[in-house]
XYZ file of C-alpha atoms in Angstrom:
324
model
C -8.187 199.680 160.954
C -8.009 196.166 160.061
C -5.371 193.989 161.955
C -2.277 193.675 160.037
C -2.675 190.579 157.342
C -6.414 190.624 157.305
C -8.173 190.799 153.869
C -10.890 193.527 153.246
C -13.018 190.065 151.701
C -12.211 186.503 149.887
C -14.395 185.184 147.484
C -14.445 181.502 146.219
C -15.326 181.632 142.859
C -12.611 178.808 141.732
C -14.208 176.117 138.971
C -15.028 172.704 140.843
C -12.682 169.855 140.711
C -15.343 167.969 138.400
C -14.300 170.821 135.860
C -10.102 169.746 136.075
C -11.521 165.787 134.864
C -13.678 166.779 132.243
C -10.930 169.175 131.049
C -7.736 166.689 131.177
C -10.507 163.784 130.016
C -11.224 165.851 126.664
C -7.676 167.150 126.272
C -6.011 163.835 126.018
C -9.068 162.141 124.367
C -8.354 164.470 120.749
C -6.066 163.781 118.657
C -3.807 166.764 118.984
C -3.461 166.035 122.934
C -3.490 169.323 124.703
C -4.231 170.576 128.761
C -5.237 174.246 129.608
C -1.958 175.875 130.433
C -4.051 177.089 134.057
C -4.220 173.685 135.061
C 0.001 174.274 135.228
C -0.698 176.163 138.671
C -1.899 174.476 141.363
C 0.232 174.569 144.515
C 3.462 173.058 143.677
C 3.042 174.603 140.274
C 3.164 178.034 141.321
C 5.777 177.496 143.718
C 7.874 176.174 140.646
C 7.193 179.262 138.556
C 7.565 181.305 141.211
C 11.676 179.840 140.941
C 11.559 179.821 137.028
C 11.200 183.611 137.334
C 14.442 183.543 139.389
C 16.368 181.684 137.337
C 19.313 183.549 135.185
C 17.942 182.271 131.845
C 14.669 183.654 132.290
C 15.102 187.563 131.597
C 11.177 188.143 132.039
C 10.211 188.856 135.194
C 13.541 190.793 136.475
C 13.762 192.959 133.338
C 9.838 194.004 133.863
C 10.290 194.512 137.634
C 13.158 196.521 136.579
C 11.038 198.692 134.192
C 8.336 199.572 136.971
C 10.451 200.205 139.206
C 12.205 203.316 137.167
C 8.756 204.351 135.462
C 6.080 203.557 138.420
C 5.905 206.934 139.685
C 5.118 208.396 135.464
C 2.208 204.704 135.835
C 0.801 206.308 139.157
C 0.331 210.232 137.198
C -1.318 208.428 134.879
C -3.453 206.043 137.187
C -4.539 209.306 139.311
C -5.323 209.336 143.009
C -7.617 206.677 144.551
C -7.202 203.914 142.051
C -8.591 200.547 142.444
C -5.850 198.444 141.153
C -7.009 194.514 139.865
C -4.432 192.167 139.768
C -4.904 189.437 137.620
C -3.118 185.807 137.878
C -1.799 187.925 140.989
C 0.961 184.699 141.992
C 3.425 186.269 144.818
C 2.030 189.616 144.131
C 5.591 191.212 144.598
C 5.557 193.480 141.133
C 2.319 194.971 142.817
C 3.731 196.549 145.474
C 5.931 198.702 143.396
C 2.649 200.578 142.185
C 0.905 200.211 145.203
C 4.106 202.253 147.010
C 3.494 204.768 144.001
C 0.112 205.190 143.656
C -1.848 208.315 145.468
C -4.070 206.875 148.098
C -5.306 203.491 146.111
C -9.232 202.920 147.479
C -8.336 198.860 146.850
C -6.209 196.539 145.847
C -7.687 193.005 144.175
C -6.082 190.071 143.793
C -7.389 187.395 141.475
C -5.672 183.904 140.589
C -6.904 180.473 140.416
C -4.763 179.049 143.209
C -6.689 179.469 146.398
C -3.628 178.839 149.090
C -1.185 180.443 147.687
C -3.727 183.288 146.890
C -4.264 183.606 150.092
C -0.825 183.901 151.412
C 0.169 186.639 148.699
C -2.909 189.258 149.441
C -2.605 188.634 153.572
C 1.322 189.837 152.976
C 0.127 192.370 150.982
C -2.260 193.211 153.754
C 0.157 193.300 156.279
C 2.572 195.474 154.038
C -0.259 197.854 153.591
C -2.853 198.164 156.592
C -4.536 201.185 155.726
C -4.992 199.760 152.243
C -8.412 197.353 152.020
C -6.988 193.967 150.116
C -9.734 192.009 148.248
C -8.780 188.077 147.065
C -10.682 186.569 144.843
C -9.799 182.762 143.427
C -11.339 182.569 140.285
C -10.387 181.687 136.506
C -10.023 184.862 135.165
C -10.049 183.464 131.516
C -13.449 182.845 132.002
C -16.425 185.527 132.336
C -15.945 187.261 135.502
C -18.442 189.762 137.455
C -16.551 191.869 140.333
C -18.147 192.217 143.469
C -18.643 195.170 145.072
C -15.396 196.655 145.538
C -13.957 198.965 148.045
C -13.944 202.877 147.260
C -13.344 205.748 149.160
C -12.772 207.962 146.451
C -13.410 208.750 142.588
C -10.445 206.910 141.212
C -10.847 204.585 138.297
C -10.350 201.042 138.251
C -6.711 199.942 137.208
C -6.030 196.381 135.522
C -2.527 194.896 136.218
C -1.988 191.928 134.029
C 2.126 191.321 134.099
C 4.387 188.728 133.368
C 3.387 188.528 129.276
C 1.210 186.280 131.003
C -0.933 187.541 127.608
C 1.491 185.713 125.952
C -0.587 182.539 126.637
C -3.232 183.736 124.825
C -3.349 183.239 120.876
C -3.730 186.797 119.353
C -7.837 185.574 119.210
C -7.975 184.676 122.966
C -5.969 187.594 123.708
C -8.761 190.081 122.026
C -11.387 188.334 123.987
C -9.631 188.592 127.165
C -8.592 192.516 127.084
C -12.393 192.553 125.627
C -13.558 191.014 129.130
C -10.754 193.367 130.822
C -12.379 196.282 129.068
C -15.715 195.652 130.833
C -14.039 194.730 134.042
C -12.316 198.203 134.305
C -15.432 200.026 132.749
C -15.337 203.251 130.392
C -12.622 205.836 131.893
C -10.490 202.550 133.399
C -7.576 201.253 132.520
C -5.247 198.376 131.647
C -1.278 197.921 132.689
C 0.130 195.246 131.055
C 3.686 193.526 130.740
C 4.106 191.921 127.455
C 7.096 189.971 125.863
C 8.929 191.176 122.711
C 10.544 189.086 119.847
C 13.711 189.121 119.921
C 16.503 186.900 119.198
C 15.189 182.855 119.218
C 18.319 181.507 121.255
C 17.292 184.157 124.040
C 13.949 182.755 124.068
C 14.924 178.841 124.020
C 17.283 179.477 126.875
C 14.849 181.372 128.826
C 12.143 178.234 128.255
C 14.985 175.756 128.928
C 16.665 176.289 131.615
C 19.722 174.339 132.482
C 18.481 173.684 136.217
C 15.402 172.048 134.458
C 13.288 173.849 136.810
C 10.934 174.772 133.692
C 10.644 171.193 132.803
C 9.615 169.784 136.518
C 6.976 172.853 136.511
C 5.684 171.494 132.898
C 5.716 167.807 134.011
C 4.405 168.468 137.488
C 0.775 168.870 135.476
C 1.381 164.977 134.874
C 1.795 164.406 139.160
C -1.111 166.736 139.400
C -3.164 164.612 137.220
C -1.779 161.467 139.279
C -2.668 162.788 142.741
C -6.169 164.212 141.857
C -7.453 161.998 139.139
C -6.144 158.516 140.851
C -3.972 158.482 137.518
C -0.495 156.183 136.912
C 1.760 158.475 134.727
C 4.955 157.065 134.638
C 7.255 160.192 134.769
C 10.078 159.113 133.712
C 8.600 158.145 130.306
C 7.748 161.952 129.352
C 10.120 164.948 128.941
C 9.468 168.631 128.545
C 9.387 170.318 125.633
C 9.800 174.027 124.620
C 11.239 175.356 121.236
C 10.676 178.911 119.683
C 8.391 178.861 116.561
C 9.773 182.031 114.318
C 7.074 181.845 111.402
C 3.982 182.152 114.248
C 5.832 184.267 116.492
C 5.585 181.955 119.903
C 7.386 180.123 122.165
C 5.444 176.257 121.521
C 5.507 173.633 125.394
C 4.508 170.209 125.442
C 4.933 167.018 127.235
C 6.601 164.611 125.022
C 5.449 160.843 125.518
C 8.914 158.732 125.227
C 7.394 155.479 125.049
C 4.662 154.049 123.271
C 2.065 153.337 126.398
C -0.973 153.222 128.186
C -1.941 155.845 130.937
C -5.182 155.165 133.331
C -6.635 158.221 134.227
C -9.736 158.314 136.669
C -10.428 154.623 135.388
C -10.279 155.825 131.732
C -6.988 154.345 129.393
C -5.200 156.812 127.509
C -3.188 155.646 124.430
C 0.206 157.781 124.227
C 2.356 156.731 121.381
C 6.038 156.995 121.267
C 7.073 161.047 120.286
C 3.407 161.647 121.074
C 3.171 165.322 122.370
C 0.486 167.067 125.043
C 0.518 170.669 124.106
C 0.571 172.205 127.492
C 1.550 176.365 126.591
C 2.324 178.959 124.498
C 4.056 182.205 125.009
C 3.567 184.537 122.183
C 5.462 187.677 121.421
C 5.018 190.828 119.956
C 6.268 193.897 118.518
C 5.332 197.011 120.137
C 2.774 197.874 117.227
C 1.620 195.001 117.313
C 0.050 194.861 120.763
C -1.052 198.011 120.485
C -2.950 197.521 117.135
C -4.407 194.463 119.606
C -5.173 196.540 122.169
C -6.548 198.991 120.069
C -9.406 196.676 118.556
C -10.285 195.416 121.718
C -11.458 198.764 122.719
C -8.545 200.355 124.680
C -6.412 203.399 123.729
C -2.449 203.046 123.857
C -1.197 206.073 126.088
C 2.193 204.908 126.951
C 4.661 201.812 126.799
C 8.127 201.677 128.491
C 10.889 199.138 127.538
C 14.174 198.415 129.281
C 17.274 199.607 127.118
C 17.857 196.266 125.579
C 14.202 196.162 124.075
C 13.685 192.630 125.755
C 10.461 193.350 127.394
C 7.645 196.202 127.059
C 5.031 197.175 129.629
C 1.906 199.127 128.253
C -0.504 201.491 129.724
C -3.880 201.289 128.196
C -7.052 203.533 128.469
C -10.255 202.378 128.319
C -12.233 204.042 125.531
């Protein structure tokens, strides 16, 4: 037996740095500015969101933690015994543990997120909270194409996606297809997908949740500016951008930028960036859906709705796919 915090493996697959400048150095050079919404998470970043989803205005996370923890013993029946369960954009990992408590002898569990450290940290607690259970971490983009390695297995359980959070919610409905596509071959025939998505609802629930009075959402949005600063020797002036979020009804999303209050010059890795004044970097979306809806999603990326929970105020669904 392993000693206690020890990982099973870690694999480095993480894009080079060269990959963050050529990304920010073609966002902000179109005309419709606009930054992957990974780039959001590197150290700092994560340990922002991981306060957003603490926050009182931000129903997400609570009311889906709240939904596996009633139904995770009905998500393990349908998981079956030795399960390899793959996390991905695993953060803290703390929703995990509910189905790792639940499941029947898991052969694995694999974490996969793009931010190495705090990777790290998450899957050597989980490690520690689970010694008998082999933890696998792998920093990757999982956006991108992604090929496992070989993956611990004891048993003949299936492999088990986790994908919580409506972190799917980033995804327009056409990057979402491609992704549970990818997912799809990740899991293989006979595996399956768990995933938390958001659900429209009323708009000033949604601007409150992607507002927060604290403002902690806004210095996680504008910390992609200090990222850009520290790693691409760039002079953002702070103070002359804002965050911001507002619910779009007619396309069914939640719409973040970074709003330029000035009109100015930015240097970024010797390269000068025009901003005018109300100039916007689209930095994230967060679409919702109706239950049907994801499902008929699902459904054309090759997966088979079996079951979907939602908490009694219909804020928040989590689905339980089978690969077909």
């Amino acid at each position: 037996m392993r000693a206690g915090g020890a990982l099973a493996a870690f694999h480095d697959l993480a894009p080079a740095e060269e990959s963050f400048r050529a990304a920010v150095l073609s966002g902000l050079a179109r005309r419709a500015k606009a930054l992957p919404c990974r780039f959001l998470y590197d150290e700092r970043g994560s340990a922002l969101f991981e306060q957003i989803c603490e926050l009182p205005e931000y129903y997400l996370t609570r009311t889906e933690t709240a939904i596996l923890a009633e139904d995770a013993r009905e998500i393990a029946q349908l998981a079956g015994p030795h399960a390899q369960l793959i996390e991905f954009g695993s953060g803290a990992a703390r929703k995990v543990r509910l189905l790792l408590e639940a499941l029947e002898e898991p052969d694995a569990y694999v974490a996969i997120d793009i931010s190495r450290e705090p990777l790290k940290r998450a899957a050597e607690e989980v490690a520690a909270d689970f010694p008998g259970l082999p933890v696998v971490a792998i920093c990757a983009d999982y956006l991108q194409p992604l090929r496992l390695p070989p993956l611990p297995q004891r048993g003949s359980g299936r492999r088990i996606g986790f994908f919580p959070g409506s972190t799917i919610g980033n995804f327009s409905p056409d990057e979402a297809a491609d992704f549970l596509a990818g997912c799809h071959q990740a899991v293989g025939r006979g595996g399956a997908m768990l995933i938390g998505v958001d659900l429209k609802k009323d708009p000033a629930l949604l601007d409150a949740a992607y507002n927060d009075r604290a403002g902690v959402t806004a210095a996680f949005n504008l910390n992609l500016l200090e990222r850009i600063n520290r790693e691409l020797d760039a002079d953002f002036d702070l103070d002359r951008f804002e965050h911001e979020a507002f619910y779009n009804e007619t396309e069914g999303r939640i719409e973040i930028y970074i709003r330029s209050l000035a009109d100015q010059i930015v240097t970024i890795a010797g390269r000068a960036i025009h901003f005018a004044a109300g100039e916007r970097i689209h930095t994230e979306d967060s679409c919702k859906y109706s239950v049907v809806e994801f499902q008929r999603l699902a459904s054309h990326a090759g997966f088979r709705p079996v079951r979907h929970w939602t908490d009694p105020a219909d804020l928040f669904s989590v689905h339980f796919l089978s690969s077909t």
